[in-house]
C-alpha positions as a Python dict, from the first residue, in 0.01 Angstrom:
ca = {
    (1, 'X'): (0, 0, 0),
    (2, 'X'): (228, 119, -283),
    (3, 'X'): (247, 495, -326),
    (4, 'X'): (131, 434, -684),
    (5, 'X'): (-203, 310, -550),
    (6, 'X'): (-243, 497, -221),
    (7, 'X'): (-481, 796, -235),
    (8, 'X'): (-456, 875, 140),
    (9, 'X'): (-525, 1126, 290),
    (10, 'X'): (-796, 1167, 25),
    (11, 'X'): (-1116, 973, 71),
    (12, 'X'): (-1295, 1093, -245),
    (13, 'X'): (-1238, 1263, -580),
    (14, 'X'): (-1469, 1531, -720),
    (15, 'X'): (-1487, 1589, -1096),
    (16, 'X'): (-1579, 1958, -1114),
    (17, 'X'): (-1706, 2100, -1443),
    (18, 'X'): (-1891, 2391, -1597),
    (19, 'X'): (-2226, 2223, -1669),
    (20, 'X'): (-2467, 2269, -1955),
    (21, 'X'): (-2836, 2249, -2048),
    (22, 'X'): (-2992, 1914, -2134),
    (23, 'X'): (-3306, 2038, -2311),
    (24, 'X'): (-3464, 2355, -2456),
    (25, 'X'): (-3629, 2452, -2127),
    (26, 'X'): (-3290, 2446, -1955),
    (27, 'X'): (-3113, 2693, -2184),
    (28, 'X'): (-3222, 3030, -2043),
    (29, 'X'): (-3203, 2921, -1675),
    (30, 'X'): (-2857, 2779, -1742),
    (31, 'X'): (-2739, 3103, -1904),
    (32, 'X'): (-2891, 3298, -1614),
    (33, 'X'): (-2673, 3091, -1379),
    (34, 'X'): (-2363, 3157, -1591),
    (35, 'X'): (-2425, 3533, -1606),
    (36, 'X'): (-2567, 3583, -1256),
    (37, 'X'): (-2498, 3930, -1119),
    (38, 'X'): (-2443, 4094, -1458),
    (39, 'X'): (-2802, 4216, -1503),
    (40, 'X'): (-2848, 4060, -1848),
    (41, 'X'): (-3219, 4059, -1950),
    (42, 'X'): (-3396, 3737, -2044),
    (43, 'X'): (-3442, 3842, -2408),
    (44, 'X'): (-3067, 3880, -2444),
    (45, 'X'): (-3015, 3537, -2287),
    (46, 'X'): (-3253, 3389, -2546),
    (47, 'X'): (-3043, 3545, -2821),
    (48, 'X'): (-2723, 3405, -2673),
    (49, 'X'): (-2894, 3068, -2636),
    (50, 'X'): (-2948, 3027, -3009),
    (51, 'X'): (-2628, 2823, -3030),
    (52, 'X'): (-2785, 2572, -2793),
    (53, 'X'): (-3125, 2575, -2961),
    (54, 'X'): (-2957, 2473, -3287),
    (55, 'X'): (-2871, 2145, -3113),
    (56, 'X'): (-3206, 2086, -2944),
    (57, 'X'): (-3107, 2285, -2636),
    (58, 'X'): (-2861, 2016, -2535),
    (59, 'X'): (-2496, 2081, -2459),
    (60, 'X'): (-2275, 1775, -2507),
    (61, 'X'): (-2069, 1857, -2198),
    (62, 'X'): (-2279, 1665, -1944),
    (63, 'X'): (-2280, 1345, -2151),
    (64, 'X'): (-1906, 1380, -2196),
    (65, 'X'): (-1853, 1428, -1825),
    (66, 'X'): (-2055, 1112, -1760),
    (67, 'X'): (-1828, 927, -2002),
    (68, 'X'): (-1518, 1068, -1832),
    (69, 'X'): (-1659, 974, -1493),
    (70, 'X'): (-1696, 613, -1605),
    (71, 'X'): (-1347, 613, -1759),
    (72, 'X'): (-1203, 741, -1431),
    (73, 'X'): (-1387, 483, -1224),
    (74, 'X'): (-1268, 203, -1453),
    (75, 'X'): (-907, 320, -1451),
    (76, 'X'): (-897, 364, -1073),
    (77, 'X'): (-1049, 19, -1020),
    (78, 'X'): (-818, -147, -1272),
    (79, 'X'): (-514, -1, -1094),
    (80, 'X'): (-624, -72, -739),
    (81, 'X'): (-686, 291, -637),
    (82, 'X'): (-980, 269, -397),
    (83, 'X'): (-1139, 612, -418),
    (84, 'X'): (-1507, 698, -479),
    (85, 'X'): (-1554, 954, -757),
    (86, 'X'): (-1833, 1213, -768),
    (87, 'X'): (-1928, 1471, -1029),
    (88, 'X'): (-2057, 1826, -978),
    (89, 'X'): (-2105, 2139, -1191),
    (90, 'X'): (-2074, 2512, -1136),
    (91, 'X'): (-2377, 2614, -1343),
    (92, 'X'): (-2614, 2318, -1385),
    (93, 'X'): (-2722, 1994, -1225),
    (94, 'X'): (-2565, 1812, -1057),
    (95, 'X'): (-2485, 2135, -874),
    (96, 'X'): (-2158, 2165, -683),
    (97, 'X'): (-2319, 2253, -348),
    (98, 'X'): (-2560, 1959, -369),
    (99, 'X'): (-2278, 1718, -452),
    (100, 'X'): (-2054, 1846, -172),
    (101, 'X'): (-2347, 1808, 66),
    (102, 'X'): (-2390, 1449, -55),
    (103, 'X'): (-2018, 1381, -13),
    (104, 'X'): (-2026, 1524, 338),
    (105, 'X'): (-2328, 1307, 425),
    (106, 'X'): (-2138, 1006, 291),
    (107, 'X'): (-1864, 1078, 543),
    (108, 'X'): (-1593, 1222, 319),
    (109, 'X'): (-1358, 1460, 497),
    (110, 'X'): (-1069, 1515, 254),
    (111, 'X'): (-1160, 1563, -112),
    (112, 'X'): (-933, 1596, -415),
    (113, 'X'): (-1085, 1807, -693),
    (114, 'X'): (-1020, 1780, -1066),
    (115, 'X'): (-1147, 2082, -1263),
    (116, 'X'): (-1218, 2027, -1632),
    (117, 'X'): (-993, 2319, -1720),
    (118, 'X'): (-625, 2250, -1780),
    (119, 'X'): (-476, 2600, -1780),
    (120, 'X'): (-419, 2893, -1547),
    (121, 'X'): (-668, 3182, -1569),
    (122, 'X'): (-935, 3343, -1357),
    (123, 'X'): (-1222, 3164, -1533),
    (124, 'X'): (-1028, 2839, -1565),
    (125, 'X'): (-899, 2815, -1209),
    (126, 'X'): (-972, 3081, -949),
    (127, 'X'): (-1342, 3100, -1037),
    (128, 'X'): (-1369, 2727, -969),
    (129, 'X'): (-1197, 2788, -635),
    (130, 'X'): (-1442, 3070, -557),
    (131, 'X'): (-1733, 2837, -636),
    (132, 'X'): (-1586, 2579, -400),
    (133, 'X'): (-1561, 2842, -126),
    (134, 'X'): (-1922, 2952, -183),
    (135, 'X'): (-2044, 2592, -158),
    (136, 'X'): (-1840, 2522, 155),
    (137, 'X'): (-1979, 2840, 312),
    (138, 'X'): (-2331, 2719, 232),
    (139, 'X'): (-2263, 2386, 403),
    (140, 'X'): (-2112, 2565, 701),
    (141, 'X'): (-2425, 2783, 729),
    (142, 'X'): (-2629, 2461, 740),
    (143, 'X'): (-2429, 2346, 1040),
    (144, 'X'): (-2243, 2073, 853),
    (145, 'X'): (-1885, 1971, 924),
    (146, 'X'): (-1712, 2122, 620),
    (147, 'X'): (-1467, 1890, 441),
    (148, 'X'): (-1127, 2002, 320),
    (149, 'X'): (-1095, 2028, -59),
    (150, 'X'): (-768, 2032, -255),
    (151, 'X'): (-771, 2122, -623),
    (152, 'X'): (-529, 1913, -829),
    (153, 'X'): (-257, 2099, -1019),
    (154, 'X'): (-290, 2219, -1379),
    (155, 'X'): (-237, 1932, -1619),
    (156, 'X'): (-191, 2110, -1954),
    (157, 'X'): (157, 1960, -1999),
    (158, 'X'): (91, 1611, -1861),
    (159, 'X'): (166, 1339, -2122),
    (160, 'X'): (-183, 1196, -2070),
    (161, 'X'): (-330, 1528, -2186),
    (162, 'X'): (-82, 1618, -2460),
    (163, 'X'): (-53, 1271, -2616),
    (164, 'X'): (-419, 1227, -2716),
    (165, 'X'): (-426, 1575, -2868),
    (166, 'X'): (-111, 1510, -3070),
    (167, 'X'): (-269, 1189, -3201),
    (168, 'X'): (-580, 1388, -3291),
    (169, 'X'): (-378, 1631, -3501),
    (170, 'X'): (-201, 1343, -3676),
    (171, 'X'): (-537, 1179, -3753),
    (172, 'X'): (-675, 1506, -3891),
    (173, 'X'): (-370, 1556, -4112),
    (174, 'X'): (-404, 1203, -4243),
    (175, 'X'): (-768, 1274, -4327),
    (176, 'X'): (-681, 1571, -4549),
    (177, 'X'): (-642, 1517, -4924),
    (178, 'X'): (-288, 1405, -4995),
    (179, 'X'): (-214, 1696, -5227),
    (180, 'X'): (-270, 1956, -4950),
    (181, 'X'): (-155, 1759, -4647),
    (182, 'X'): (213, 1855, -4635),
    (183, 'X'): (133, 2226, -4663),
    (184, 'X'): (-140, 2226, -4400),
    (185, 'X'): (-131, 2491, -4130),
    (186, 'X'): (-212, 2396, -3768),
    (187, 'X'): (-440, 2648, -3593),
    (188, 'X'): (-427, 2575, -3219),
    (189, 'X'): (-742, 2719, -3066),
    (190, 'X'): (-843, 2813, -2714),
    (191, 'X'): (-1103, 3029, -2545),
    (192, 'X'): (-1041, 3400, -2588),
    (193, 'X'): (-1035, 3593, -2261),
    (194, 'X'): (-985, 3964, -2188),
    (195, 'X'): (-620, 4060, -2234),
    (196, 'X'): (-621, 4202, -1881),
    (197, 'X'): (-722, 3860, -1745),
    (198, 'X'): (-460, 3685, -1956),
    (199, 'X'): (-188, 3925, -1842),
    (200, 'X'): (-271, 3855, -1475),
    (201, 'X'): (-302, 3476, -1511),
    (202, 'X'): (-89, 3242, -1306),
    (203, 'X'): (137, 3331, -1012),
    (204, 'X'): (252, 3692, -979),
    (205, 'X'): (594, 3615, -1128),
    (206, 'X'): (421, 3489, -1446),
    (207, 'X'): (217, 3805, -1495),
    (208, 'X'): (289, 4014, -1802),
    (209, 'X'): (208, 3993, -2170),
    (210, 'X'): (-37, 3702, -2191),
    (211, 'X'): (64, 3574, -1849),
    (212, 'X'): (66, 3202, -1775),
    (213, 'X'): (-247, 3148, -1988),
    (214, 'X'): (-79, 3223, -2319),
    (215, 'X'): (258, 3076, -2218),
    (216, 'X'): (102, 2742, -2123),
    (217, 'X'): (-93, 2714, -2447),
    (218, 'X'): (215, 2798, -2652),
    (219, 'X'): (412, 2529, -2469),
    (220, 'X'): (146, 2268, -2547),
    (221, 'X'): (131, 2376, -2911),
    (222, 'X'): (508, 2333, -2945),
    (223, 'X'): (491, 1989, -2787),
    (224, 'X'): (227, 1880, -3037),
    (225, 'X'): (418, 2026, -3332),
    (226, 'X'): (728, 1838, -3217),
    (227, 'X'): (527, 1514, -3194),
    (228, 'X'): (382, 1566, -3542),
    (229, 'X'): (725, 1637, -3690),
    (230, 'X'): (871, 1326, -3523),
    (231, 'X'): (591, 1113, -3671),
    (232, 'X'): (564, 1264, -4020),
    (233, 'X'): (895, 1437, -4084),
    (234, 'X'): (702, 1754, -4176),
    (235, 'X'): (742, 2090, -3998),
    (236, 'X'): (392, 2235, -4022),
    (237, 'X'): (345, 2611, -3976),
    (238, 'X'): (123, 2692, -3680),
    (239, 'X'): (-27, 2967, -3467),
    (240, 'X'): (-219, 2998, -3142),
    (241, 'X'): (-559, 3157, -3217),
    (242, 'X'): (-877, 3218, -3021),
    (243, 'X'): (-1249, 3152, -3028),
    (244, 'X'): (-1571, 3203, -2834),
    (245, 'X'): (-1526, 3570, -2746),
    (246, 'X'): (-1827, 3693, -2550),
    (247, 'X'): (-1730, 4033, -2409),
    (248, 'X'): (-1818, 4392, -2491),
    (249, 'X'): (-1656, 4517, -2816),
    (250, 'X'): (-1464, 4798, -2642),
    (251, 'X'): (-1279, 4560, -2409),
    (252, 'X'): (-961, 4411, -2560),
    (253, 'X'): (-966, 4029, -2583),
    (254, 'X'): (-704, 3787, -2707),
    (255, 'X'): (-683, 3770, -3087),
    (256, 'X'): (-686, 3663, -3368),
    (257, 'X'): (-1024, 3494, -3387),
    (258, 'X'): (-1025, 3158, -3565),
    (259, 'X'): (-1257, 3276, -3844),
    (260, 'X'): (-1043, 3584, -3910),
    (261, 'X'): (-737, 3360, -3906),
    (262, 'X'): (-889, 3128, -4168),
    (263, 'X'): (-949, 3427, -4394),
    (264, 'X'): (-588, 3540, -4350),
    (265, 'X'): (-450, 3195, -4426),
    (266, 'X'): (-668, 3162, -4734),
    (267, 'X'): (-542, 3499, -4856),
    (268, 'X'): (-185, 3378, -4808),
    (269, 'X'): (-249, 3070, -5021),
    (270, 'X'): (-238, 2813, -4742),
    (271, 'X'): (-383, 2492, -4893),
    (272, 'X'): (-547, 2342, -4582),
    (273, 'X'): (-590, 2389, -4205),
    (274, 'X'): (-621, 2161, -3905),
    (275, 'X'): (-805, 2328, -3616),
    (276, 'X'): (-675, 2183, -3290),
    (277, 'X'): (-881, 2288, -2982),
    (278, 'X'): (-606, 2246, -2725),
    (279, 'X'): (-780, 2476, -2476),
    (280, 'X'): (-1074, 2238, -2423),
    (281, 'X'): (-1095, 1907, -2241),
    (282, 'X'): (-1401, 1784, -2431),
    (283, 'X'): (-1613, 1857, -2739),
    (284, 'X'): (-1860, 2081, -2560),
    (285, 'X'): (-2077, 2352, -2714),
    (286, 'X'): (-1800, 2599, -2789),
    (287, 'X'): (-1620, 2332, -2991),
    (288, 'X'): (-1941, 2200, -3149),
    (289, 'X'): (-2065, 2544, -3257),
    (290, 'X'): (-1765, 2777, -3283),
    (291, 'X'): (-1543, 2529, -3466),
    (292, 'X'): (-1757, 2251, -3614),
    (293, 'X'): (-2032, 2489, -3724),
    (294, 'X'): (-1918, 2850, -3755),
    (295, 'X'): (-1549, 2812, -3845),
    (296, 'X'): (-1615, 2513, -4069),
    (297, 'X'): (-1880, 2716, -4255),
    (298, 'X'): (-1631, 3001, -4297),
    (299, 'X'): (-1376, 2759, -4441),
    (300, 'X'): (-1634, 2617, -4684),
    (301, 'X'): (-1719, 2970, -4794),
    (302, 'X'): (-1349, 3028, -4865),
    (303, 'X'): (-1302, 2693, -5035),
    (304, 'X'): (-1039, 2606, -4775),
    (305, 'X'): (-1011, 2238, -4670),
    (306, 'X'): (-1025, 2208, -4290),
    (307, 'X'): (-1032, 1933, -4032),
    (308, 'X'): (-1099, 1967, -3659),
    (309, 'X'): (-889, 1742, -3437),
    (310, 'X'): (-1026, 1565, -3132),
    (311, 'X'): (-1018, 1686, -2775),
    (312, 'X'): (-902, 1456, -2495),
    (313, 'X'): (-1251, 1362, -2372),
    (314, 'X'): (-1256, 1023, -2200),
    (315, 'X'): (-935, 893, -2358),
    (316, 'X'): (-791, 621, -2129),
    (317, 'X'): (-457, 805, -2121),
    (318, 'X'): (-628, 1109, -1972),
    (319, 'X'): (-808, 896, -1713),
    (320, 'X'): (-469, 747, -1622),
    (321, 'X'): (-323, 1099, -1594),
    (322, 'X'): (-593, 1196, -1345),
    (323, 'X'): (-512, 891, -1135),
    (324, 'X'): (-144, 986, -1144),
    (325, 'X'): (-227, 1342, -1037),
    (326, 'X'): (-430, 1213, -741),
    (327, 'X'): (-167, 970, -610),
    (328, 'X'): (109, 1226, -675),
    (329, 'X'): (-71, 1489, -467),
    (330, 'X'): (-160, 1233, -201),
    (331, 'X'): (203, 1127, -163),
    (332, 'X'): (306, 1492, -138),
    (333, 'X'): (48, 1555, 134),
    (334, 'X'): (190, 1258, 326),
    (335, 'X'): (538, 1410, 300),
    (336, 'X'): (671, 1149, 58),
    (337, 'X'): (913, 1233, -227),
    (338, 'X'): (719, 1290, -548),
    (339, 'X'): (816, 1274, -915),
    (340, 'X'): (584, 1514, -1097),
    (341, 'X'): (521, 1422, -1459),
    (342, 'X'): (531, 1714, -1705),
    (343, 'X'): (647, 1778, -2061),
    (344, 'X'): (777, 2095, -2221),
    (345, 'X'): (970, 2389, -2088),
    (346, 'X'): (744, 2509, -1806),
    (347, 'X'): (760, 2211, -1572),
    (348, 'X'): (488, 2091, -1337),
    (349, 'X'): (245, 2348, -1198),
    (350, 'X'): (208, 2431, -829),
    (351, 'X'): (-11, 2224, -599),
    (352, 'X'): (-136, 2524, -404),
    (353, 'X'): (-236, 2843, -584),
    (354, 'X'): (-31, 3125, -427),
    (355, 'X'): (-167, 3460, -316),
    (356, 'X'): (-215, 3687, -619),
    (357, 'X'): (-258, 3397, -862),
    (358, 'X'): (-519, 3474, -1132),
    (359, 'X'): (-680, 3757, -931),
    (360, 'X'): (-1042, 3857, -979),
    (361, 'X'): (-1156, 4216, -1039),
    (362, 'X'): (-1353, 4199, -714),
    (363, 'X'): (-1172, 3967, -470),
    (364, 'X'): (-1383, 3687, -324),
    (365, 'X'): (-1294, 3401, -90),
    (366, 'X'): (-1144, 3106, -278),
    (367, 'X'): (-1087, 2756, -147),
    (368, 'X'): (-792, 2526, -221),
    (369, 'X'): (-528, 2799, -230),
    (370, 'X'): (-275, 2970, -4),
    (371, 'X'): (-541, 3229, 78),
    (372, 'X'): (-819, 2977, 145),
    (373, 'X'): (-1044, 3036, 446),
    (374, 'X'): (-1095, 2658, 460),
    (375, 'X'): (-785, 2464, 560),
}
């Protein structure tokens, strides 16, 4: 079999995501899962859940993961990559432990894992690895033969991830009124995280101001700006900004917030803004509420024309990128020479998270890394 179609030694792929509620009765239990161990009372969870209740208690993330799952299965089949694909979540059904148990019962012994988070950070990488370790420990306690899991590398700078987002920005610019289009500012948005977590993101050598988390987002933003300039001939001003802060006010988080940024731009006389959520794989609740609802309302209040560009979602180019990541990693595991596809200045990410990469405040076992207890 050609290396371009051979997934061995992997016998299955797991799409691993965050999860979300699918009805009003799910909201508080879902948030309890997300915040487990923090001692947050139910009344506070109900307050936090108002964003979900505005949309009938349904997060779009599960439907979008189902769509991505089908896109992956179609792409793999169309390209002769014979690999069953499963889907599991950290915080809602289908739960990760249940899905790994199912995969084990189906006889799978070597599993590649794609997390729906493209960048390095504790919450975007190591926490997924900790969840994998917890689930594997649960299977081990049940007396099951624990499979090996390998998390695929970060894909923030893969052409199949960057290309659809660049096209989304171009489409949003084209949708603006012609008289404000050329002067439009591009606000690249991602999830705000504590500055301490950002500074410690990525391998130890990447730690510092913003760490790998900020550096990777800036690299993607520059790639998209270059693509827009090549297509339109216009050099649009831009900035990386943040959204969805959820921490205590006294703890420093990455800034500026998108709504504050819109106010600043309006005060500077910027005629229009495209909000480009490069930190998110799909249009889940934080995009639907924080950008499409809250930030868009702020812009309307200011009289500032805005458009929100599309996330990658189930774009066929992204599905193809996932296939390429699987066969690339598979060839590497077989000891074959590998050409790793990556754009920008940072190059392809590591296959195996090194010791000290995106450390947690309280260290916990994490699978699929150099310090994994499951090899």
